[in-house]
Amino acid sequence: MSQALPPIVLDHPLVRHKLTRLRDRNTSTAGFRRLTRELSLLLAYEATRNLSLAPRHIEAPSGSMEGEELDGKKLCFVSILRAGNGLLDGMLDLVPSARVGHIGLRRDHETLEVSEYYFNMPSDIPGRTCIVLDPMLATGHSAAAALTRVKAAGATNPIFACLLAVPEGIAHMAELHPDVQIVTCSIDSHLDEHGYIVPGLGDAGDRLFGTR
């Protein structure tokens, strides 16, 4: 088996500041949504760092020049429902022309096993850079299942972007998808006995949608 890619952790003062506010249990639903959107934009900036470029000749106000533009098909952001949708807005702010796919997964809280209930992707996935989105990489079961489906749909070299990860989830991903680059804002300590990240930020879906 090939060696897994090491996770990329955003080490920037703005990311650390916003993530601290996001973790605060007293942050309102509106504040949580806003901070998630802002952090997702920063995540998108890092996750798209290695996109390929093609030359383009343009006429600038003071003369002609050789510029650059993105090469190939447009990006595809793939949201793992429902919490992954919280990362979409910021990503689309940065790349408004990107396609969007959705994967619905349920996790059994006793066995931690994952089952799929929804899958909807653009028809022309092959050739697109797919960035799979979920706020947290906990056990890694949902992320791994989503990436398996995205690869089966034709995606090559997908990227996984999340706000938080833990060593357990990273190890699971390394075992099943060593070729997938993980981009995250923080690697937290561990999972508790219920499979939740410590210190984490609570249930991201509940905090995003006000259902806690």
Short mmCIF file of C-alpha atoms in Angstrom, two decimals:
data_model
loop_
_atom_site.label_atom_id
_atom_site.label_comp_id
_atom_site.label_asym_id
_atom_site.label_seq_id
_atom_site.Cartn_x
_atom_site.Cartn_y
_atom_site.Cartn_z
CA MET A 1 0.00 0.00 0.00
CA SER A 2 1.28 3.49 -0.83
CA GLN A 3 2.17 5.87 1.94
CA ALA A 4 -0.68 8.18 2.93
CA LEU A 5 -0.44 11.89 2.26
CA PRO A 6 0.08 13.86 5.49
CA PRO A 7 -2.84 16.16 6.39
CA ILE A 8 -2.52 19.86 5.62
CA VAL A 9 -3.38 21.93 8.71
CA LEU A 10 -4.14 25.62 8.23
CA ASP A 11 -1.82 27.43 10.61
CA HIS A 12 -2.97 31.02 10.22
CA PRO A 13 -3.92 33.55 12.93
CA LEU A 14 -7.31 34.24 11.34
CA VAL A 15 -8.12 30.53 11.20
CA ARG A 16 -7.14 30.00 14.84
CA HIS A 17 -9.12 33.06 15.93
CA LYS A 18 -12.28 32.08 14.07
CA LEU A 19 -12.03 28.44 15.12
CA THR A 20 -11.84 29.46 18.78
CA ARG A 21 -15.02 31.50 18.35
CA LEU A 22 -16.65 28.59 16.53
CA ARG A 23 -15.84 26.16 19.35
CA ASP A 24 -17.32 28.43 22.03
CA ARG A 25 -20.55 26.82 23.26
CA ASN A 26 -22.02 30.32 23.73
CA THR A 27 -21.70 31.22 20.04
CA SER A 28 -25.17 31.74 18.55
CA THR A 29 -26.56 29.80 15.59
CA ALA A 30 -26.14 32.88 13.39
CA GLY A 31 -22.58 33.34 14.60
CA PHE A 32 -21.77 29.67 14.06
CA ARG A 33 -23.05 29.84 10.46
CA ARG A 34 -21.08 33.01 9.75
CA LEU A 35 -17.84 31.63 11.19
CA THR A 36 -18.27 28.33 9.34
CA ARG A 37 -18.74 30.21 6.09
CA GLU A 38 -15.64 32.32 6.71
CA LEU A 39 -13.53 29.29 7.63
CA SER A 40 -14.77 27.35 4.61
CA LEU A 41 -13.56 30.13 2.31
CA LEU A 42 -10.10 29.86 3.88
CA LEU A 43 -10.26 26.07 3.55
CA ALA A 44 -11.15 26.40 -0.12
CA TYR A 45 -8.20 28.72 -0.68
CA GLU A 46 -5.80 26.06 0.65
CA ALA A 47 -7.57 23.07 -0.92
CA THR A 48 -7.33 24.64 -4.38
CA ARG A 49 -3.67 25.60 -4.10
CA ASN A 50 -2.45 23.04 -6.64
CA LEU A 51 -5.03 23.54 -9.38
CA SER A 52 -3.47 23.54 -12.82
CA LEU A 53 -3.28 26.73 -14.88
CA ALA A 54 -3.18 27.49 -18.59
CA PRO A 55 -1.77 30.63 -20.25
CA ARG A 56 -4.17 33.24 -21.58
CA HIS A 57 -3.32 36.30 -23.63
CA ILE A 58 -5.28 39.40 -22.61
CA GLU A 59 -5.35 43.11 -23.28
CA ALA A 60 -4.75 44.93 -19.98
CA PRO A 61 -5.51 48.67 -19.61
CA SER A 62 -1.89 49.58 -20.28
CA GLY A 63 -0.88 46.89 -22.74
CA SER A 64 -1.13 43.25 -23.68
CA MET A 65 0.16 40.48 -21.43
CA GLU A 66 0.24 36.74 -20.89
CA GLY A 67 -1.92 35.88 -17.91
CA GLU A 68 -3.12 32.58 -16.47
CA GLU A 69 -6.48 30.97 -15.87
CA LEU A 70 -7.69 27.67 -14.46
CA ASP A 71 -7.15 24.79 -16.82
CA GLY A 72 -9.61 21.96 -17.47
CA LYS A 73 -13.11 21.33 -16.18
CA LYS A 74 -14.63 23.30 -13.33
CA LEU A 75 -14.31 22.15 -9.72
CA CYS A 76 -16.94 20.03 -8.01
CA PHE A 77 -17.70 20.48 -4.32
CA VAL A 78 -19.30 17.38 -2.79
CA SER A 79 -21.26 17.93 0.42
CA ILE A 80 -21.79 15.08 2.87
CA LEU A 81 -25.31 15.83 4.13
CA ARG A 82 -26.38 17.55 6.14
CA ALA A 83 -23.54 19.35 7.88
CA GLY A 84 -21.37 19.51 4.77
CA ASN A 85 -23.79 22.10 3.39
CA GLY A 86 -22.48 24.52 6.01
CA LEU A 87 -19.15 24.60 4.17
CA LEU A 88 -20.62 25.09 0.71
CA ASP A 89 -21.44 28.81 0.85
CA GLY A 90 -17.91 29.94 1.58
CA MET A 91 -16.48 27.57 -0.99
CA LEU A 92 -18.88 28.87 -3.65
CA ASP A 93 -18.06 32.46 -2.70
CA LEU A 94 -14.50 31.72 -3.80
CA VAL A 95 -15.36 29.50 -6.79
CA PRO A 96 -18.91 30.45 -7.87
CA SER A 97 -18.74 28.43 -11.10
CA ALA A 98 -18.06 25.12 -9.31
CA ARG A 99 -20.45 22.19 -9.71
CA VAL A 100 -22.01 20.71 -6.56
CA GLY A 101 -22.74 17.11 -5.60
CA HIS A 102 -24.46 15.70 -2.51
CA ILE A 103 -24.07 12.44 -0.60
CA GLY A 104 -26.50 11.47 2.17
CA LEU A 105 -25.07 9.12 4.79
CA ARG A 106 -26.45 7.81 8.09
CA ARG A 107 -24.20 6.67 10.92
CA ASP A 108 -25.42 4.09 13.42
CA HIS A 109 -24.50 5.57 16.79
CA GLU A 110 -24.06 2.10 18.31
CA THR A 111 -21.99 0.35 15.63
CA LEU A 112 -20.68 3.53 13.92
CA GLU A 113 -21.41 1.83 10.58
CA VAL A 114 -22.47 4.02 7.65
CA SER A 115 -25.33 3.55 5.18
CA GLU A 116 -26.15 5.70 2.15
CA TYR A 117 -29.60 7.21 1.54
CA TYR A 118 -28.88 9.80 -1.17
CA PHE A 119 -26.37 10.31 -3.98
CA ASN A 120 -26.56 13.05 -6.61
CA MET A 121 -23.52 14.12 -8.62
CA PRO A 122 -22.87 16.01 -11.85
CA SER A 123 -22.83 13.60 -14.77
CA ASP A 124 -19.36 14.55 -15.99
CA ILE A 125 -17.31 13.95 -12.85
CA PRO A 126 -14.30 12.38 -14.63
CA GLY A 127 -11.72 15.09 -15.19
CA ARG A 128 -13.02 17.37 -12.43
CA THR A 129 -11.20 18.10 -9.19
CA CYS A 130 -13.64 17.01 -6.47
CA ILE A 131 -13.42 18.45 -2.97
CA VAL A 132 -15.49 16.45 -0.48
CA LEU A 133 -16.84 18.51 2.43
CA ASP A 134 -17.75 17.62 6.00
CA PRO A 135 -17.10 19.81 9.04
CA MET A 136 -15.52 16.99 11.03
CA LEU A 137 -13.37 13.92 10.38
CA ALA A 138 -14.17 11.83 13.45
CA THR A 139 -14.17 8.04 13.02
CA GLY A 140 -13.56 8.54 9.32
CA HIS A 141 -16.29 6.07 8.31
CA SER A 142 -18.54 8.64 6.61
CA ALA A 143 -15.65 10.36 4.85
CA ALA A 144 -14.24 7.06 3.60
CA ALA A 145 -17.64 5.90 2.35
CA ALA A 146 -18.21 9.20 0.55
CA LEU A 147 -14.80 9.08 -1.09
CA THR A 148 -15.37 5.51 -2.24
CA ARG A 149 -18.60 6.61 -3.98
CA VAL A 150 -17.00 9.70 -5.51
CA LYS A 151 -14.14 7.63 -6.89
CA ALA A 152 -16.61 5.08 -8.26
CA ALA A 153 -18.33 7.96 -10.08
CA GLY A 154 -15.05 8.70 -11.85
CA ALA A 155 -13.29 11.27 -9.66
CA THR A 156 -9.51 11.01 -9.55
CA ASN A 157 -7.35 12.54 -6.81
CA PRO A 158 -10.25 13.90 -4.72
CA ILE A 159 -9.55 16.14 -1.73
CA PHE A 160 -11.25 16.02 1.68
CA ALA A 161 -11.80 19.34 3.49
CA CYS A 162 -12.99 19.62 7.09
CA LEU A 163 -12.87 22.02 10.01
CA LEU A 164 -11.62 19.45 12.53
CA ALA A 165 -9.94 16.04 12.39
CA VAL A 166 -8.65 13.54 14.94
CA PRO A 167 -5.88 10.92 14.72
CA GLU A 168 -8.42 8.06 14.63
CA GLY A 169 -10.17 9.45 11.57
CA ILE A 170 -6.91 10.31 9.84
CA ALA A 171 -5.66 6.74 10.41
CA HIS A 172 -8.87 5.26 8.96
CA MET A 173 -8.58 7.46 5.90
CA ALA A 174 -4.90 6.56 5.49
CA GLU A 175 -5.85 2.89 5.46
CA LEU A 176 -8.66 3.15 2.89
CA HIS A 177 -7.75 6.27 0.89
CA PRO A 178 -4.02 6.98 1.25
CA ASP A 179 -4.11 9.02 -1.97
CA VAL A 180 -6.62 11.57 -0.63
CA GLN A 181 -5.28 14.87 0.63
CA ILE A 182 -6.94 15.99 3.88
CA VAL A 183 -7.14 19.75 4.47
CA THR A 184 -8.27 20.82 7.93
CA CYS A 185 -8.17 23.71 10.38
CA SER A 186 -7.15 21.60 13.38
CA ILE A 187 -6.19 18.10 14.49
CA ASP A 188 -7.90 17.63 17.86
CA SER A 189 -6.99 15.24 20.67
CA HIS A 190 -9.17 12.14 20.34
CA LEU A 191 -12.66 10.64 20.16
CA ASP A 192 -14.75 10.07 23.27
CA GLU A 193 -16.65 6.86 23.98
CA HIS A 194 -19.55 8.06 21.80
CA GLY A 195 -17.37 8.81 18.77
CA TYR A 196 -17.37 12.60 19.21
CA ILE A 197 -14.30 14.79 18.79
CA VAL A 198 -12.59 16.13 21.94
CA PRO A 199 -12.49 19.10 22.46
CA GLY A 200 -14.39 19.47 19.17
CA LEU A 201 -17.21 21.93 18.64
CA GLY A 202 -20.30 19.84 19.35
CA ASP A 203 -22.66 18.51 16.68
CA ALA A 204 -21.91 20.76 13.70
CA GLY A 205 -25.21 20.01 11.99
CA ASP A 206 -27.26 20.90 15.06
CA ARG A 207 -25.30 24.08 15.63
CA LEU A 208 -25.55 25.11 11.98
CA PHE A 209 -29.28 24.54 11.67
CA GLY A 210 -30.42 25.40 15.18
CA THR A 211 -31.63 21.89 16.03
CA ARG A 212 -29.62 21.37 19.20
#
